[in-house]
Amino acid sequence: MEDRESMRLALKLAERGRGRTNPNPVVGAVVVKDGKIIGQGYHERCGELHAERRALASCTESPRGATLYVTLEPCCHFGRQPPCTDAILEAGIARVVVGSNDPNPLVAGKGVERLRANGVEVEAGILKDECDALNQVFFHFICTHTPYMVMKYAMTMDGKIATRTGASRWVTGEIARQRVHADRGRYAAIMAGIGTVLADNPLLTCRAENGKNPVRVVCDTHLRIPLESQIVRTAGEVPTILAAGRPTPERKVALEAAGCRVWELPGREGHVDLRALMDRLGAQQLDSVLLEGGAALNGAALEAGVVQKVQIYLAPKLFGGAGKSPVGGLGVELPAQAVRLGNTAVTRLGDDFLLESEVLPNVHGDD
């Protein structure tokens, strides 16, 4: 098998771990000997065997002298699992083909160096772009210690997320909504503002088959969330964080008794400081956030510079009139000041379209 073909298989295997490995990366591995696959595996869950060890354990014959294809540089340190470099050397692998370099300071080239120092041929950078894209969340989190945030909203072709009466169910069709639930299962947390909760009374759970629920985060400066809301009533079943300013003790006690975690955070212009919230979420090892906020929270998140990707579900409809737009706040004065997006991908979902763009760097006035 050619190197690229084997790495593509490793990429497909890695995807199977999506949403289960956080805050670890998703990784796939394939063992090839004499032109045939003799082992394969992927990192299934955080704390369990890494992809390399799973692939080696699955081999149908001795892997000595074989080539190992792995989407991410093998680890060389002790964490929840022992170093994968040790397993590779013990197995007698002759050649290792790596997709992405690992930016984790504990690895960061040391895994490749250890293998080469012990006589293993290593080739890095095969399908690097595809392998890098696989772990955008991990790379961001390991380098910044804050979650990778994806801002998601659905709108019509005239830019409305709701009608003039505020009705928003449903802007998009069933296929697009299924994709949203799949994404909820892929990210560690889901975030909404109190305005969305009061208007829609959502559950913010994952209803995809075999999906996992993300941790729910509600930005609620004054703890206005009703005790009878779906989120509070299910807080004992689904981890729920209420990000508040200075709540009254009675209100905090009542919500914590219902199963919510109430975080008191610094304020910024009368609202919860979103950067402080990201720092605290990162400290809790929550590596990613799917932001399903309204216009106010979307605007605040962009202004705070905490958004890394934007997902737009675009429906072939026109609401017209004074319907709501997806991003609020003061807005920029000039077109040149716009938040710039790049690397846009377009996916058709039934009659709807999903546009995914990365927020380009240095667009928030940062040095």
Coordinates of C-alpha atoms in Angstrom, one line a residue:
M1 CA 0.0 0.0 0.0
E2 CA 1.2 3.5 -0.7
D3 CA 1.9 5.9 2.2
R4 CA -0.9 8.3 1.4
E5 CA -3.5 5.5 1.0
S6 CA -2.5 4.0 4.4
M7 CA -2.6 7.4 6.1
R8 CA -6.1 8.1 4.7
L9 CA -7.2 4.9 6.4
A10 CA -5.6 6.1 9.6
L11 CA -7.5 9.4 9.3
K12 CA -10.8 7.5 8.9
L13 CA -10.1 5.4 12.0
A14 CA -9.2 8.6 14.0
E15 CA -12.6 10.1 13.2
R16 CA -14.3 7.2 15.1
G17 CA -13.0 8.7 18.4
R18 CA -14.4 12.1 17.7
G19 CA -16.2 13.4 20.8
R20 CA -14.9 10.6 23.1
T21 CA -11.2 11.5 23.6
N22 CA -11.5 15.1 24.9
P23 CA -9.2 16.7 25.9
N24 CA -6.9 14.3 24.2
P25 CA -6.5 14.3 20.4
V26 CA -8.2 12.0 18.0
V27 CA -5.6 9.6 16.5
G28 CA -5.6 6.7 14.1
A29 CA -2.9 4.2 13.4
V30 CA -2.3 1.4 10.8
V31 CA 0.4 -1.3 10.7
V32 CA 1.5 -2.4 7.2
K33 CA 3.9 -5.3 6.5
D34 CA 4.9 -6.6 3.1
G35 CA 2.2 -4.5 1.5
K36 CA -0.7 -5.7 3.6
I37 CA -2.5 -4.3 6.7
I38 CA -1.8 -6.5 9.7
G39 CA -3.1 -4.1 12.4
Q40 CA -5.2 -1.0 12.9
G41 CA -6.6 1.0 15.8
Y42 CA -7.6 4.4 17.1
H43 CA -7.8 6.3 20.3
E44 CA -11.3 5.4 21.5
R45 CA -11.6 7.3 24.8
C46 CA -9.6 9.6 27.0
G47 CA -7.6 7.4 29.5
E48 CA -7.7 4.3 27.3
L49 CA -5.0 2.9 25.0
H50 CA -3.6 5.2 22.4
A51 CA -4.0 4.5 18.7
E52 CA -0.5 3.1 18.3
R53 CA -0.9 0.5 21.1
R54 CA -4.3 -0.5 19.9
A55 CA -3.0 -1.0 16.4
L56 CA 0.0 -3.1 17.6
A57 CA -2.2 -5.2 19.9
S58 CA -4.5 -6.0 16.9
C59 CA -1.7 -7.3 14.6
T60 CA -2.5 -10.6 13.0
E61 CA 1.3 -11.4 12.7
S62 CA 4.5 -10.1 14.2
P63 CA 4.9 -6.4 13.5
R64 CA 8.7 -6.6 13.5
G65 CA 10.1 -4.9 10.4
A66 CA 6.7 -3.4 9.6
T67 CA 5.7 0.3 8.9
L68 CA 3.4 2.1 11.3
Y69 CA 1.2 4.9 10.0
V70 CA -0.1 7.3 12.6
T71 CA -1.9 10.6 12.2
L72 CA -0.1 12.4 15.1
E73 CA 3.4 12.1 16.4
P74 CA 3.7 9.3 18.9
C75 CA 4.0 10.4 22.6
C76 CA 7.2 9.8 24.5
H77 CA 6.0 10.7 28.0
F78 CA 4.0 9.0 30.8
G79 CA 0.5 10.3 31.2
R80 CA -2.7 8.3 31.6
Q81 CA -0.9 5.8 29.3
P82 CA 2.8 4.9 29.0
P83 CA 4.8 6.3 26.0
C84 CA 3.8 5.0 22.6
T85 CA 7.4 5.3 21.5
D86 CA 8.3 2.5 23.9
A87 CA 5.6 0.2 22.4
I88 CA 6.9 1.0 18.9
L89 CA 10.4 0.1 19.8
E90 CA 9.5 -3.0 21.7
A91 CA 7.4 -4.2 18.7
G92 CA 10.4 -3.9 16.3
I93 CA 8.7 -1.4 13.9
A94 CA 11.2 -0.5 11.2
R95 CA 9.5 2.6 9.8
V96 CA 7.0 5.2 11.2
V97 CA 5.1 7.6 9.0
V98 CA 3.6 10.6 10.8
G99 CA 0.9 13.0 9.7
S100 CA 1.0 15.9 12.2
N101 CA 3.6 17.1 14.6
D102 CA 2.4 17.2 18.2
P103 CA 2.6 20.8 19.7
N104 CA 2.3 19.4 23.2
P105 CA 5.5 20.7 24.9
L106 CA 5.9 17.2 26.4
V107 CA 6.2 15.8 22.9
A108 CA 6.9 18.5 20.3
G109 CA 9.4 16.6 18.2
K110 CA 10.8 14.5 21.0
G111 CA 8.7 11.4 20.0
V112 CA 10.2 11.5 16.5
E113 CA 13.7 12.2 17.9
R114 CA 13.5 9.2 20.2
L115 CA 12.4 6.8 17.4
R116 CA 15.2 8.0 15.1
A117 CA 17.8 7.8 17.9
N118 CA 16.9 4.1 18.2
G119 CA 17.3 3.3 14.5
V120 CA 13.6 3.7 13.4
E121 CA 13.2 5.4 10.0
V122 CA 10.7 8.2 10.4
E123 CA 9.0 10.2 7.7
A124 CA 6.8 13.1 8.8
G125 CA 4.3 15.3 7.1
I126 CA 2.3 12.8 5.0
L127 CA -1.2 14.3 4.5
K128 CA -0.2 16.9 7.0
D129 CA -3.0 19.4 6.2
E130 CA -5.7 16.7 6.6
C131 CA -4.1 15.4 9.8
D132 CA -3.7 19.0 11.2
A133 CA -7.4 19.7 10.4
L134 CA -8.4 16.6 12.4
N135 CA -7.1 18.1 15.6
Q136 CA -7.8 21.8 15.4
V137 CA -9.4 21.6 18.9
F138 CA -6.5 19.8 20.5
F139 CA -3.8 22.0 19.0
H140 CA -5.6 25.1 20.1
F141 CA -6.3 23.8 23.6
I142 CA -2.8 22.4 24.3
C143 CA -1.2 25.7 23.2
T144 CA -3.6 28.2 24.9
H145 CA -5.2 26.2 27.7
T146 CA -8.5 27.6 26.7
P147 CA -11.4 26.0 24.7
Y148 CA -11.7 26.1 21.0
M149 CA -15.0 27.9 20.4
V150 CA -17.3 27.3 17.4
M151 CA -20.0 29.9 17.0
K152 CA -23.0 28.3 15.3
Y153 CA -26.2 29.8 14.0
A154 CA -28.9 29.1 11.4
M155 CA -30.2 31.9 9.2
T156 CA -32.2 32.6 6.0
M157 CA -30.7 33.9 2.8
D158 CA -31.6 37.4 3.9
G159 CA -29.6 37.0 7.1
K160 CA -32.4 36.4 9.6
I161 CA -32.3 34.0 12.5
A162 CA -36.0 34.5 13.4
T163 CA -39.1 36.2 12.1
R164 CA -40.4 39.6 13.3
T165 CA -42.3 37.8 16.0
G166 CA -39.2 36.0 17.3
A167 CA -40.2 32.6 15.9
S168 CA -37.2 30.5 14.9
R169 CA -38.4 26.9 14.7
W170 CA -37.4 25.9 12.3
V171 CA -35.1 27.9 10.1
T172 CA -33.4 24.8 8.6
G173 CA -34.5 21.3 7.7
E174 CA -34.2 18.0 9.5
I175 CA -30.8 17.0 7.9
A176 CA -29.2 20.2 9.1
R177 CA -30.6 19.7 12.6
Q178 CA -29.2 16.2 12.7
R179 CA -25.8 17.6 11.9
V180 CA -26.1 20.1 14.8
H181 CA -26.9 17.2 17.2
A182 CA -23.9 15.3 15.9
D183 CA -21.7 18.3 16.6
R184 CA -23.1 18.7 20.1
G185 CA -21.7 15.2 20.7
R186 CA -18.3 16.1 19.4
Y187 CA -17.6 19.2 21.5
A188 CA -16.9 19.2 25.3
A189 CA -19.4 22.0 26.1
I190 CA -22.3 23.9 24.7
M191 CA -22.9 27.5 25.6
A192 CA -26.0 29.7 25.4
G193 CA -27.1 33.0 26.9
I194 CA -29.9 33.6 29.3
G195 CA -31.9 35.4 26.6
T196 CA -32.0 32.2 24.5
V197 CA -32.9 30.1 27.6
L198 CA -35.8 32.5 28.5
A199 CA -37.1 32.7 24.9
D200 CA -36.8 29.0 23.9
N201 CA -36.5 26.9 27.1
P202 CA -34.0 24.6 25.3
L203 CA -32.5 21.4 26.6
L204 CA -29.1 21.8 24.9
T205 CA -28.5 18.1 24.8
C206 CA -27.3 15.8 22.1
R207 CA -30.1 13.7 20.5
A208 CA -27.8 11.9 18.0
E209 CA -27.8 8.1 18.1
N210 CA -25.1 7.0 20.7
G211 CA -24.2 10.6 21.2
K212 CA -22.9 12.1 24.4
N213 CA -24.2 15.2 26.1
P214 CA -21.9 18.2 26.3
V215 CA -21.5 20.1 29.5
R216 CA -24.1 22.9 29.4
V217 CA -22.9 26.4 30.1
V218 CA -25.3 29.3 30.4
C219 CA -24.1 32.9 30.6
D220 CA -26.5 34.3 33.2
T221 CA -25.1 37.3 34.9
H222 CA -27.9 37.8 37.3
L223 CA -29.1 34.2 37.6
R224 CA -32.4 34.8 36.0
I225 CA -32.8 31.2 34.8
P226 CA -36.1 29.7 36.0
L227 CA -36.0 26.8 38.4
E228 CA -38.7 25.2 36.2
S229 CA -36.7 25.5 33.0
Q230 CA -35.7 22.3 31.2
I231 CA -32.0 23.0 31.9
V232 CA -32.4 23.3 35.6
R233 CA -34.8 20.4 35.9
T234 CA -32.3 18.1 34.1
A235 CA -29.2 19.5 35.8
G236 CA -28.9 16.3 37.9
E237 CA -28.5 14.3 34.7
V238 CA -26.5 16.6 32.5
P239 CA -23.6 18.6 33.9
T240 CA -24.7 22.3 33.9
I241 CA -22.6 25.4 34.7
L242 CA -24.3 28.8 35.3
A243 CA -21.8 31.6 34.7
A244 CA -22.9 34.5 36.8
G245 CA -21.6 37.8 38.2
R246 CA -22.5 38.3 41.9
P247 CA -25.6 36.2 42.5
T248 CA -27.7 36.5 45.6
P249 CA -26.9 33.7 48.1
E250 CA -30.5 32.5 48.1
R251 CA -30.7 32.1 44.4
K252 CA -27.3 30.4 44.2
V253 CA -28.3 27.9 46.9
A254 CA -31.6 27.1 45.2
L255 CA -29.9 26.4 41.8
E256 CA -27.1 24.4 43.3
A257 CA -29.6 22.3 45.2
A258 CA -31.2 21.5 41.8
G259 CA -27.8 20.2 40.5
C260 CA -26.4 23.2 38.8
R261 CA -22.8 24.5 39.3
V262 CA -22.8 28.3 39.8
W263 CA -19.6 30.0 38.9
E264 CA -19.1 33.6 40.1
L265 CA -16.9 35.4 37.5
P266 CA -15.6 38.9 36.9
G267 CA -17.8 41.3 35.0
R268 CA -17.2 43.2 31.8
E269 CA -19.5 46.0 30.7
G270 CA -22.3 44.6 32.9
H271 CA -22.0 41.0 31.7
V272 CA -19.8 38.0 32.5
D273 CA -16.2 38.4 31.3
L274 CA -16.0 35.8 28.5
R275 CA -12.3 35.5 28.6
A276 CA -12.4 34.8 32.3
L277 CA -15.0 32.1 31.6
M278 CA -12.8 30.5 28.9
D279 CA -9.9 30.4 31.3
R280 CA -12.0 28.6 33.9
L281 CA -13.5 26.2 31.4
G282 CA -10.0 25.4 30.2
A283 CA -8.8 24.8 33.8
Q284 CA -11.6 22.2 34.0
Q285 CA -10.2 20.4 30.9
L286 CA -13.1 21.4 28.7
D287 CA -11.3 21.8 25.4
S288 CA -14.1 23.0 23.2
V289 CA -17.3 24.9 23.2
L290 CA -20.2 25.0 20.7
L291 CA -21.7 28.4 21.0
E292 CA -25.4 28.4 20.3
G293 CA -26.1 31.9 21.5
G294 CA -28.3 34.7 20.3
A295 CA -27.2 37.9 18.7
A296 CA -26.0 39.5 21.9
L297 CA -23.8 36.6 23.1
N298 CA -22.5 36.0 19.6
G299 CA -21.5 39.7 19.3
A300 CA -19.9 39.7 22.8
A301 CA -17.9 36.5 22.0
L302 CA -16.5 37.9 18.8
E303 CA -15.7 41.2 20.5
A304 CA -13.9 39.3 23.3
G305 CA -11.8 37.4 20.7
V306 CA -12.7 33.9 22.0
V307 CA -14.2 32.5 18.7
Q308 CA -12.1 30.3 16.5
K309 CA -14.6 29.0 14.0
V310 CA -18.0 30.1 12.6
Q311 CA -20.6 27.6 11.4
I312 CA -23.5 29.1 9.4
Y313 CA -26.4 27.0 8.5
L314 CA -27.9 28.7 5.5
A315 CA -31.6 28.0 4.6
P316 CA -33.0 28.9 1.1
K317 CA -35.7 31.1 2.7
L318 CA -36.5 34.8 3.1
F319 CA -38.1 36.2 6.2
G320 CA -37.8 39.8 5.3
G321 CA -38.9 42.7 7.4
A322 CA -37.4 43.3 10.8
G323 CA -36.3 39.8 11.7
K324 CA -33.4 39.2 14.0
S325 CA -29.8 39.1 12.7
P326 CA -27.3 36.6 14.1
V327 CA -24.6 38.9 15.5
G328 CA -25.4 41.8 17.8
G329 CA -23.3 44.3 19.6
L330 CA -22.2 47.8 18.5
G331 CA -20.6 46.5 15.3
V332 CA -17.8 48.0 13.4
E333 CA -17.7 51.5 11.9
L334 CA -16.0 50.6 8.6
P335 CA -15.9 47.5 6.4
A336 CA -12.1 47.3 6.8
Q337 CA -12.7 46.7 10.6
A338 CA -14.7 43.6 9.9
V339 CA -13.9 40.3 11.6
R340 CA -12.3 38.4 8.8
L341 CA -13.0 34.7 8.0
G342 CA -11.0 32.3 5.9
N343 CA -10.5 28.7 4.9
T344 CA -14.2 28.4 4.2
A345 CA -15.8 25.0 3.5
V346 CA -19.3 24.5 2.1
T347 CA -21.4 21.4 2.7
R348 CA -24.9 20.7 1.3
L349 CA -27.3 19.3 3.9
G350 CA -30.6 18.5 2.1
D351 CA -32.0 21.9 0.9
D352 CA -29.7 23.8 3.3
F353 CA -26.0 24.6 3.3
L354 CA -23.4 24.6 6.0
L355 CA -20.6 27.2 5.7
E356 CA -17.7 26.7 8.0
S357 CA -15.0 29.4 8.3
E358 CA -12.0 30.0 10.6
V359 CA -11.7 33.3 12.3
L360 CA -8.4 34.7 11.0
P361 CA -5.8 35.9 13.4
N362 CA -5.1 39.4 14.5
V363 CA -8.6 40.7 13.8
H364 CA -9.3 41.8 17.3
G365 CA -6.6 44.3 17.7
D366 CA -4.3 41.9 19.5
D367 CA -0.5 42.1 19.1

